[in-house]
Coordinates of C-alpha atoms (C1' of nucleotides) in Angstrom, one line a residue:
Chain A
M1 CA -158.7 47.9 116.2
I2 CA -160.8 47.6 119.5
D3 CA -159.6 45.9 122.7
L4 CA -160.0 41.6 122.4
V5 CA -159.1 40.8 126.0
Q6 CA -162.1 44.2 127.3
L7 CA -164.4 41.9 124.3
R8 CA -163.5 39.1 126.2
R9 CA -164.4 40.7 129.2
E10 CA -167.2 42.0 129.1
P11 CA -169.1 41.4 126.0
D12 CA -172.7 42.9 126.5
V13 CA -170.6 46.1 127.3
V14 CA -168.8 46.0 123.9
K15 CA -172.2 44.5 121.7
S16 CA -174.4 47.3 123.0
A17 CA -172.1 50.3 122.4
L18 CA -171.2 48.7 118.7
A19 CA -174.9 47.8 118.2
R20 CA -175.4 51.6 118.7
R21 CA -173.4 51.7 115.1
G22 CA -175.3 49.1 113.1
V23 CA -173.3 45.7 114.1
S24 CA -175.4 42.9 114.6
A25 CA -174.8 40.9 118.0
G26 CA -174.5 38.2 115.5
V27 CA -171.1 39.3 113.7
M28 CA -170.1 40.1 117.3
D29 CA -170.8 36.4 118.5
A30 CA -169.0 35.5 115.6
V31 CA -165.7 36.9 116.9
L32 CA -165.8 35.8 120.2
A33 CA -166.3 32.3 118.5
L34 CA -163.4 32.5 117.0
D35 CA -161.2 34.2 119.6
V36 CA -162.2 30.8 121.7
E37 CA -161.1 28.7 118.6
H38 CA -158.2 30.7 118.3
R39 CA -157.2 30.4 122.0
A40 CA -158.0 26.5 121.8
L41 CA -155.5 25.7 118.7
L42 CA -152.8 28.3 120.5
Q43 CA -152.7 26.1 123.6
E44 CA -152.6 22.6 121.5
S45 CA -149.7 24.2 118.8
E46 CA -147.5 25.6 122.0
R47 CA -148.1 22.3 123.9
L48 CA -146.8 20.3 121.2
R49 CA -143.8 22.7 120.5
S50 CA -142.9 22.9 124.2
E51 CA -142.6 18.8 124.0
V52 CA -140.5 19.4 120.6
K53 CA -138.0 21.8 122.3
F54 CA -137.6 19.3 125.1
L55 CA -137.0 16.6 123.3
S56 CA -133.9 17.9 121.1
R57 CA -132.3 19.3 124.2
L58 CA -132.2 15.5 125.5
V59 CA -130.6 15.1 122.1
G60 CA -128.2 17.1 122.6
E61 CA -127.4 15.9 125.8
A62 CA -127.3 12.1 124.3
R63 CA -124.7 13.4 121.4
R64 CA -122.9 15.0 123.8
E65 CA -122.8 11.4 125.6
K66 CA -122.1 9.9 122.5
D67 CA -125.3 7.7 123.6
L68 CA -126.1 7.5 119.7
E69 CA -128.5 4.7 119.9
T70 CA -130.7 7.2 122.6
A71 CA -130.1 10.8 120.5
N72 CA -131.5 8.5 117.2
Q73 CA -134.7 7.3 118.8
L74 CA -135.0 10.7 120.7
A75 CA -134.4 13.2 117.3
E76 CA -137.5 10.5 115.8
K77 CA -139.9 11.5 118.1
S78 CA -139.4 14.7 118.2
R79 CA -139.7 14.7 114.1
Q80 CA -142.8 13.2 114.3
L81 CA -143.8 15.9 117.1
G82 CA -142.9 18.8 115.1
D83 CA -144.6 17.3 111.8
E84 CA -148.2 17.3 114.5
E85 CA -147.3 20.7 115.3
R86 CA -146.6 22.2 112.3
G87 CA -150.1 21.1 111.0
A88 CA -151.5 22.7 114.2
T89 CA -149.6 26.2 113.8
E90 CA -151.2 26.2 110.5
A91 CA -154.3 25.5 112.1
T92 CA -153.9 28.6 114.6
E93 CA -152.4 31.1 112.3
R94 CA -155.5 30.4 110.3
V95 CA -157.9 31.0 112.6
G96 CA -155.7 33.9 113.9
A97 CA -155.6 35.9 110.6
L98 CA -159.7 35.4 110.3
L99 CA -160.3 36.5 113.8
R100 CA -157.8 39.7 113.0
E101 CA -159.8 40.0 110.2
Q102 CA -162.7 40.4 111.4
L103 CA -161.3 42.4 114.5
L104 CA -159.8 44.7 112.0
S105 CA -163.1 45.7 110.4
L106 CA -164.9 46.7 113.4
P107 CA -165.5 50.1 114.1
N108 CA -164.0 52.0 117.1
V109 CA -166.8 52.4 120.3
P110 CA -168.6 55.5 120.4
A111 CA -167.7 58.0 123.5
P112 CA -171.2 57.7 125.7
F113 CA -172.8 61.2 125.1
V114 CA -172.2 60.6 120.5
P115 CA -175.6 60.9 119.9
D116 CA -177.6 57.8 117.8
G117 CA -178.5 58.5 114.2
L118 CA -178.2 57.1 111.1
D119 CA -176.5 59.4 108.7
E120 CA -176.0 63.0 108.5
N121 CA -179.1 64.4 109.1
D122 CA -179.0 63.3 112.3
N123 CA -176.4 65.0 113.3
V124 CA -176.4 67.4 115.9
E125 CA -175.5 71.1 115.5
L126 CA -173.7 72.6 119.0
R127 CA -173.2 76.3 117.9
Q128 CA -173.1 78.9 115.2
W129 CA -170.6 81.3 114.9
W130 CA -170.3 84.7 112.1
V131 CA -169.0 88.2 112.8
G132 CA -170.9 90.5 115.6
K133 CA -172.7 87.7 117.4
D134 CA -171.3 88.5 120.7
E135 CA -172.3 92.4 119.8
G136 CA -175.9 90.7 119.3
L137 CA -175.9 90.6 115.4
E138 CA -177.7 88.6 113.6
F139 CA -176.8 85.8 111.1
P140 CA -175.2 87.6 108.1
T141 CA -177.9 88.3 104.8
Y142 CA -176.0 88.1 102.1
A143 CA -176.3 90.9 99.3
E144 CA -177.0 89.7 95.8
H145 CA -172.9 90.4 94.4
Q146 CA -171.9 88.0 97.1
R147 CA -174.3 85.3 96.2
V148 CA -172.4 84.3 93.4
P149 CA -170.6 80.9 93.1
H150 CA -166.9 80.5 93.5
W151 CA -166.3 79.3 90.3
E152 CA -167.8 82.1 88.6
I153 CA -166.2 84.2 90.3
G154 CA -162.7 82.2 90.2
T155 CA -163.5 82.7 86.0
E156 CA -164.0 85.9 85.9
L157 CA -160.7 87.3 88.1
G158 CA -158.9 84.2 86.4
I159 CA -158.0 82.8 89.8
L160 CA -159.2 79.3 89.0
D161 CA -158.9 77.5 86.3
L162 CA -161.1 74.0 86.3
E163 CA -160.6 73.5 82.9
A164 CA -156.7 73.5 82.6
G165 CA -157.1 71.0 85.4
A166 CA -159.3 68.7 84.0
K167 CA -157.1 68.8 81.0
L168 CA -154.0 67.9 82.8
A169 CA -155.2 64.8 85.2
G170 CA -159.6 64.9 84.7
S171 CA -162.0 66.7 86.2
M172 CA -161.8 67.8 90.1
F173 CA -158.4 68.2 89.5
P174 CA -158.6 71.9 90.0
L175 CA -155.7 74.4 89.4
Y176 CA -155.6 77.4 90.7
R177 CA -153.6 80.9 88.9
G178 CA -152.4 84.4 89.8
D179 CA -154.1 85.5 92.9
G180 CA -155.9 82.5 93.4
S181 CA -152.7 80.6 94.0
R182 CA -150.8 83.2 96.2
L183 CA -154.2 83.3 98.1
L184 CA -153.8 79.5 98.6
R185 CA -150.6 79.7 99.3
A186 CA -151.1 82.3 102.2
L187 CA -153.8 80.3 103.9
G188 CA -151.6 77.4 104.5
F189 CA -148.5 79.5 105.5
F190 CA -151.3 81.4 107.9
A191 CA -152.4 78.7 109.4
L192 CA -149.1 77.0 110.0
D193 CA -147.3 80.0 112.2
R194 CA -150.9 80.4 114.1
H195 CA -150.2 76.9 115.6
R196 CA -146.1 77.3 115.9
D197 CA -146.1 78.2 119.8
A198 CA -147.4 74.7 120.6
Y199 CA -147.5 72.4 117.3
E200 CA -144.2 71.0 115.6
E201 CA -144.3 71.5 112.2
I202 CA -144.1 68.3 109.8
R203 CA -143.7 68.3 105.8
P204 CA -144.5 64.3 105.9
P205 CA -144.3 62.2 102.5
S206 CA -147.4 62.5 100.0
F207 CA -147.1 59.0 100.1
A208 CA -147.4 55.6 102.4
L209 CA -146.8 52.1 102.5
T210 CA -149.9 49.8 102.8
E211 CA -148.7 48.8 106.9
T212 CA -149.1 53.0 107.4
M213 CA -152.1 52.9 106.4
M214 CA -153.8 50.3 108.3
S215 CA -152.6 52.4 111.3
T216 CA -154.9 54.5 110.8
G217 CA -157.8 52.7 110.0
H218 CA -158.4 53.7 106.4
L219 CA -156.8 49.9 105.3
P220 CA -159.0 47.7 104.6
K221 CA -161.9 48.8 104.5
S222 CA -161.6 52.0 102.2
A223 CA -159.1 51.3 99.7
D224 CA -161.4 52.3 96.8
D225 CA -161.5 55.8 98.2
M226 CA -158.0 56.1 97.7
Y227 CA -155.4 56.6 94.8
A228 CA -152.8 53.8 95.0
I229 CA -149.3 53.1 92.9
E230 CA -149.5 49.4 92.7
R231 CA -145.9 48.8 91.1
D232 CA -144.3 50.7 94.4
G233 CA -146.7 49.1 96.6
L234 CA -147.5 52.9 97.8
W235 CA -151.0 54.7 98.4
A236 CA -150.8 58.6 98.1
I237 CA -152.6 60.4 101.4
P238 CA -156.0 61.2 101.6
T239 CA -155.0 63.5 105.2
A240 CA -151.6 64.3 106.6
E241 CA -153.1 61.8 109.8
V242 CA -151.6 59.1 107.7
P243 CA -148.2 59.7 108.4
L244 CA -148.6 61.6 111.6
T245 CA -150.2 58.5 113.4
S246 CA -147.6 56.1 112.5
M247 CA -144.4 58.5 113.0
H248 CA -144.1 56.6 116.6
R249 CA -145.2 53.6 115.3
G250 CA -144.1 50.4 117.0
E251 CA -143.0 52.9 119.9
I252 CA -142.5 53.2 123.5
L253 CA -142.9 56.8 124.6
D254 CA -141.6 58.4 127.5
V255 CA -144.9 59.6 129.1
A256 CA -143.5 62.9 130.1
R257 CA -143.0 63.8 126.4
L258 CA -146.6 63.7 126.0
P259 CA -148.5 65.4 125.0
I260 CA -146.7 65.0 121.2
R261 CA -148.9 67.9 119.1
L262 CA -147.7 68.0 115.7
T263 CA -148.6 69.6 112.6
A264 CA -148.7 69.8 108.8
Q265 CA -150.2 71.1 105.6
T266 CA -149.8 67.9 103.0
A267 CA -152.2 67.7 99.4
C268 CA -154.8 65.6 100.2
F269 CA -155.7 62.7 97.6
R270 CA -159.1 61.2 97.1
R271 CA -160.9 59.3 94.3
E272 CA -164.2 60.1 95.9
A273 CA -165.6 56.7 94.4
G274 CA -168.8 56.5 95.9
A275 CA -169.8 60.2 95.2
A276 CA -169.9 60.2 91.5
G277 CA -172.3 63.1 89.9
R278 CA -172.8 64.9 93.9
D279 CA -171.1 68.0 93.8
T280 CA -169.3 67.7 91.2
R281 CA -168.8 71.7 90.5
G282 CA -166.0 74.0 91.2
L283 CA -164.3 73.2 94.7
L284 CA -166.9 71.2 96.4
R285 CA -165.4 67.9 96.1
V286 CA -162.3 67.6 94.5
H287 CA -159.7 65.0 93.8
E288 CA -157.0 67.0 95.0
F289 CA -156.8 69.5 97.9
D290 CA -154.3 70.9 100.7
K291 CA -154.8 70.9 104.4
V292 CA -153.4 72.0 107.3
E293 CA -154.0 68.8 109.9
L294 CA -153.3 69.1 114.1
F295 CA -152.3 66.0 115.5
A296 CA -151.5 64.7 119.2
Y297 CA -149.9 61.6 120.9
C298 CA -151.3 61.8 124.7
T299 CA -152.5 59.9 127.5
P300 CA -156.1 59.1 128.3
E301 CA -156.6 61.3 130.9
Q302 CA -155.0 64.3 128.0
A303 CA -156.8 63.4 125.5
D304 CA -159.7 65.9 126.6
G305 CA -157.8 68.8 126.8
A306 CA -156.2 68.1 123.3
Y307 CA -159.6 68.0 121.7
A308 CA -160.5 71.2 122.7
D309 CA -157.3 73.2 122.0
I310 CA -157.8 71.4 117.9
L311 CA -161.0 72.0 118.2
E312 CA -160.3 76.0 119.3
R313 CA -157.8 76.2 117.0
A314 CA -160.1 75.6 114.3
E315 CA -162.4 77.6 114.9
S316 CA -160.1 80.4 116.2
L317 CA -158.8 80.3 112.1
L318 CA -162.4 81.0 111.1
Q319 CA -163.2 83.4 113.3
A320 CA -159.7 85.6 112.2
L321 CA -160.8 84.6 108.5
G322 CA -164.3 86.3 109.1
L323 CA -166.3 83.3 107.9
A324 CA -170.0 82.2 109.5
Y325 CA -169.5 78.4 110.7
R326 CA -171.5 75.9 112.9
V327 CA -170.2 72.9 114.9
L328 CA -171.8 69.7 114.7
E329 CA -171.6 66.6 117.4
L330 CA -171.7 63.9 114.9
C331 CA -174.4 61.0 115.0
T332 CA -172.9 57.3 115.7
G333 CA -174.4 56.8 112.1
D334 CA -172.2 59.3 110.6
L335 CA -168.7 58.6 112.6
G336 CA -165.7 57.0 111.1
T337 CA -164.8 53.8 111.7
S338 CA -161.8 54.8 114.0
S339 CA -163.4 57.8 115.5
A340 CA -165.1 57.5 119.5
R341 CA -165.9 61.2 119.0
T342 CA -166.3 63.7 116.1
N343 CA -167.2 67.5 115.7
D344 CA -167.0 68.9 111.6
L345 CA -167.0 72.6 111.3
E346 CA -168.9 73.7 108.4
V347 CA -168.5 76.7 107.4
F348 CA -171.5 78.9 105.4
S349 CA -170.8 79.3 101.8
P350 CA -173.2 82.4 100.4
G351 CA -172.7 81.9 96.8
I352 CA -174.1 78.5 96.9
D353 CA -175.8 78.8 99.7
R354 CA -175.0 75.8 101.2
W355 CA -172.7 74.7 104.6
L356 CA -169.2 73.1 103.5
E357 CA -167.2 70.9 105.8
V358 CA -164.1 72.5 106.1
S359 CA -162.7 70.7 109.6
S360 CA -163.2 67.1 111.4
V361 CA -161.6 66.9 114.4
S362 CA -161.5 63.5 116.2
W363 CA -161.1 61.2 119.3
Y364 CA -159.4 57.9 118.8
R365 CA -159.1 56.8 121.7
D366 CA -156.7 53.8 121.4
F367 CA -158.3 52.2 118.5
Q368 CA -155.3 53.6 116.2
A369 CA -152.6 52.8 118.5
R370 CA -153.6 49.0 119.1
R371 CA -153.1 49.1 115.1
A372 CA -149.9 51.0 114.9
N373 CA -148.6 49.7 117.9
V374 CA -148.0 53.0 119.9
R375 CA -147.5 53.2 123.6
Y376 CA -146.0 54.9 126.5
R377 CA -144.3 54.3 129.8
T378 CA -146.1 55.7 132.5
S379 CA -144.5 57.0 136.1
D380 CA -145.0 53.7 137.6
G381 CA -143.2 51.6 135.1
S382 CA -146.2 50.1 134.0
I383 CA -147.0 50.7 130.0
A384 CA -150.1 51.4 128.2
L385 CA -151.4 52.4 124.6
V386 CA -151.7 56.3 123.5
H387 CA -154.9 58.3 122.7
T388 CA -154.3 59.7 119.2
V389 CA -156.7 62.8 118.6
N390 CA -156.5 65.1 115.6
G391 CA -158.4 67.9 113.4
S392 CA -158.3 69.8 110.1
A393 CA -157.5 73.5 110.4
L394 CA -158.4 73.5 107.8
A395 CA -159.0 72.0 104.6
W396 CA -157.7 75.2 102.0
A397 CA -160.5 74.3 98.7
R398 CA -163.6 75.1 100.7
I399 CA -161.9 77.8 102.4
W400 CA -160.5 79.5 99.2
A401 CA -164.3 78.8 97.8
T402 CA -166.1 80.8 100.8
L403 CA -163.5 83.3 100.9
V404 CA -164.0 85.0 97.5
E405 CA -167.8 84.6 97.8
T406 CA -167.9 86.5 101.0
Y407 CA -165.7 89.1 100.5
R408 CA -166.9 89.7 97.2
Q409 CA -167.4 93.8 96.3
P410 CA -170.3 95.1 94.3
D411 CA -167.8 95.5 92.0
G412 CA -166.2 92.2 91.3
S413 CA -163.2 92.8 93.3
I414 CA -162.9 90.4 96.8
I415 CA -161.1 92.3 99.5
L416 CA -159.3 89.5 101.8
P417 CA -159.3 90.1 105.4
D418 CA -156.3 91.8 107.4
V419 CA -154.8 88.7 108.7
L420 CA -154.1 87.6 105.4
A421 CA -151.8 90.5 104.3
P422 CA -148.6 89.3 105.5
Y423 CA -149.2 86.4 103.7
L424 CA -149.7 88.2 100.6
G425 CA -146.8 90.8 100.0
G426 CA -149.4 93.5 102.3
Q427 CA -152.0 93.0 99.4
T428 CA -155.9 92.2 100.3
T429 CA -157.6 93.3 97.3
I430 CA -158.3 90.4 94.2
G431 CA -159.0 91.8 90.5
V432 CA -159.3 95.7 91.4
R433 CA -160.5 97.6 88.7
T434 CA -157.4 100.3 88.5
S435 CA -158.9 102.4 85.7
Chain B
rG1 C1' -127.8 51.5 87.9
rG2 C1' -122.7 48.9 89.7
rA3 C1' -119.6 47.2 94.0
rG4 C1' -118.5 46.0 98.9
rG5 C1' -120.0 46.0 104.0
rG6 C1' -123.6 46.2 108.2
rA7 C1' -128.9 45.4 110.7
rU8 C1' -128.7 41.7 118.3
rG9 C1' -132.6 44.7 124.1
rA10 C1' -133.1 52.5 125.8
rC11 C1' -127.5 52.9 123.7
rA12 C1' -122.8 50.8 122.8
rG13 C1' -121.3 46.0 122.0
rA14 C1' -120.5 40.2 122.1
rG15 C1' -122.6 35.6 120.6
rC16 C1' -122.2 32.8 114.6
rG17 C1' -125.7 24.8 115.6
rG18 C1' -127.6 22.3 121.6
rC19 C1' -130.0 25.4 129.1
rC20 C1' -128.7 31.9 124.6
rG21 C1' -134.2 35.9 125.3
rA22 C1' -129.3 36.2 124.7
rA23 C1' -122.2 38.1 127.7
rU24 C1' -120.3 42.6 129.2
rG25 C1' -120.1 47.9 129.4
rU26 C1' -123.4 52.7 130.0
rA27 C1' -128.0 54.2 131.4
rC28 C1' -132.1 53.6 134.6
rC29 C1' -134.6 51.7 139.5
rG30 C1' -134.0 49.8 144.3
rG31 C1' -130.7 49.4 148.6
rU32 C1' -125.7 49.4 151.8
rC33 C1' -121.9 53.2 153.3
rU34 C1' -122.7 58.8 153.9
rU35 C1' -124.8 65.1 157.7
rG36 C1' -126.3 64.8 152.2
rA37 C1' -124.1 64.3 147.2
rA38 C1' -120.9 61.3 144.4
rA39 C1' -117.5 57.0 144.4
rA40 C1' -117.5 52.5 145.4
rC41 C1' -120.5 47.8 146.7
rC42 C1' -124.9 44.8 146.2
rG43 C1' -129.2 43.6 144.1
rG44 C1' -132.8 44.4 140.0
rC45 C1' -134.0 45.8 134.8
rG46 C1' -136.9 44.1 127.4
rU47 C1' -141.8 43.1 124.4
rG48 C1' -146.0 40.2 123.4
rG49 C1' -149.1 36.2 124.3
rG50 C1' -151.6 31.4 126.6
rC51 C1' -153.5 29.1 130.7
rU52 C1' -154.3 25.0 135.7
rU53 C1' -150.0 32.1 138.6
rG54 C1' -146.9 28.8 137.8
rC55 C1' -145.1 27.4 133.8
rC56 C1' -145.3 27.5 129.1
rC57 C1' -144.9 29.7 124.1
rA58 C1' -143.0 33.8 120.1
rC59 C1' -140.0 37.8 119.1
rC60 C1' -131.6 38.9 117.7
rG61 C1' -134.4 43.9 110.1
rU62 C1' -138.7 41.1 107.6
rG63 C1' -140.5 36.8 104.8
rG64 C1' -139.2 32.0 103.3
rG65 C1' -136.0 27.1 104.1
rU66 C1' -132.8 23.6 105.9
rU67 C1' -132.1 20.7 110.9
rC68 C1' -134.1 16.3 116.0
rA69 C1' -132.9 21.4 117.2
rA70 C1' -131.6 28.9 114.0
rA71 C1' -129.8 34.9 116.4
rU72 C1' -126.1 31.2 114.7
rC73 C1' -126.0 27.7 107.7
rC74 C1' -129.5 28.6 102.7
rC75 C1' -132.3 31.7 99.9
rA76 C1' -135.2 36.3 98.7
rC77 C1' -137.3 41.1 100.3
rU78 C1' -136.6 45.6 103.1
rC79 C1' -133.6 49.4 105.2
rC80 C1' -128.6 52.1 106.9
rC81 C1' -123.3 52.8 105.5
rU82 C1' -118.7 53.3 101.7
rC83 C1' -117.0 54.1 97.2
rC84 C1' -118.4 54.7 91.6
rG85 C1' -122.5 56.4 87.7
rC86 C1' -126.5 59.7 87.4
rC87 C1' -129.2 64.0 88.9
rA88 C1' -132.9 68.8 91.1

RNA sequence: GGAGGGAUGACAGAGCGGCCGAAUGUACCGGUCUUGAAAACCGGCGUGGGCUUGCCCACCGUGGGUUCAAAUCCCACUCCCUCCGCCA
């Protein structure tokens, strides 16, 4: 949620910032008008309330002095005012709810340097990385045996069984088996271990309350993109960002504790409601995938550092795995609702000849903290909203796909990067022919 | 799933219709004293909102209700604790 006080104080600044994200001036003016109306109603209902309280005190005093006649008169007057107040309060709440609803639907103010644009085509590529780039090597040319899509490799080696997954839960619910399942497990352990030096590992619930979903901005906007368990009022989390952002909901943190850095691997559930028919093959787009998330609660001053650290860690994982990738600065049109700035990492998948998003690092400024009411006490005793920053490191389904394609050998087997060996009992090959 | 007990400020813990936004203690901040510290003493010490910046309003788990007036009474829900049952 954006800052209403700021909107009130510098409407033109906020208006022009949100105009970059396609919010019309008319919408903003409507919000401002609601705010004016709300405050006027609030003043009136508070005035009435104050009077009722004052009269009630007099009733008590009159009673104590046994002046029942005065007491009854005052009580009658107070009752009338009370009726009036009830009406005023109802109106105030109705307008307040409307205002809040409008405010919740507004996106975050983008960082000044975020490029203008309509959609993903206007994102700006910042850099690319591949093995040997520093030594002057060109972008890798992939051989024929690497130009095989992962779903074919998976079937051939018996490590990915999409039909079995579909049988159990419908299409786009993958089932990994044998060494494929072990590889997935290894990737998660590998990443979590690398973040252990600075991030506390969390294993949160996979479901969250509506209130929790509101905090991150996933509700009310993205309800159709999430799985709901209506009977119990729960939603399946689309990312660990959801529980991590709400871990300190409603708290006032001591500034000495900041930044609080957390990491978690969870299953991520996505209905992909708007993506029917797109990227349906293999692991490109699935309803459930595992992802390690990095997260930080911090002061505004710490936000840049926290952001850089998360981005660096995500890149470092890709480099350790030897996968070619590029870094994008998302344009205003492709930015998530809650985000002020986002960098996507896309890995190059040779089997399908495409860049695949495997990480998204975002700075939310105080947008989520305002919804979730996460604050901190500064050294001078005042209270301010924290900033939240998070990023994936990494989303494993697409990494899994890219790994088996990139490291496929002429004989069809896979030789994995050595860094994974400790997590695979020393094994680095899949599908080696022993004969 | 059954029975009972509970939820009050950072923490502990009073209050159980009327100056109660809330006693008291601890912690914390400032001061006096001291060479310094501790102790002692004095003062301060929740959050959010509105406007005429001095006042007003809201908040005692959550949501309703009763009343002139609710932390206090009634109803529902949530969570925690104890016991029983079931269970990986």
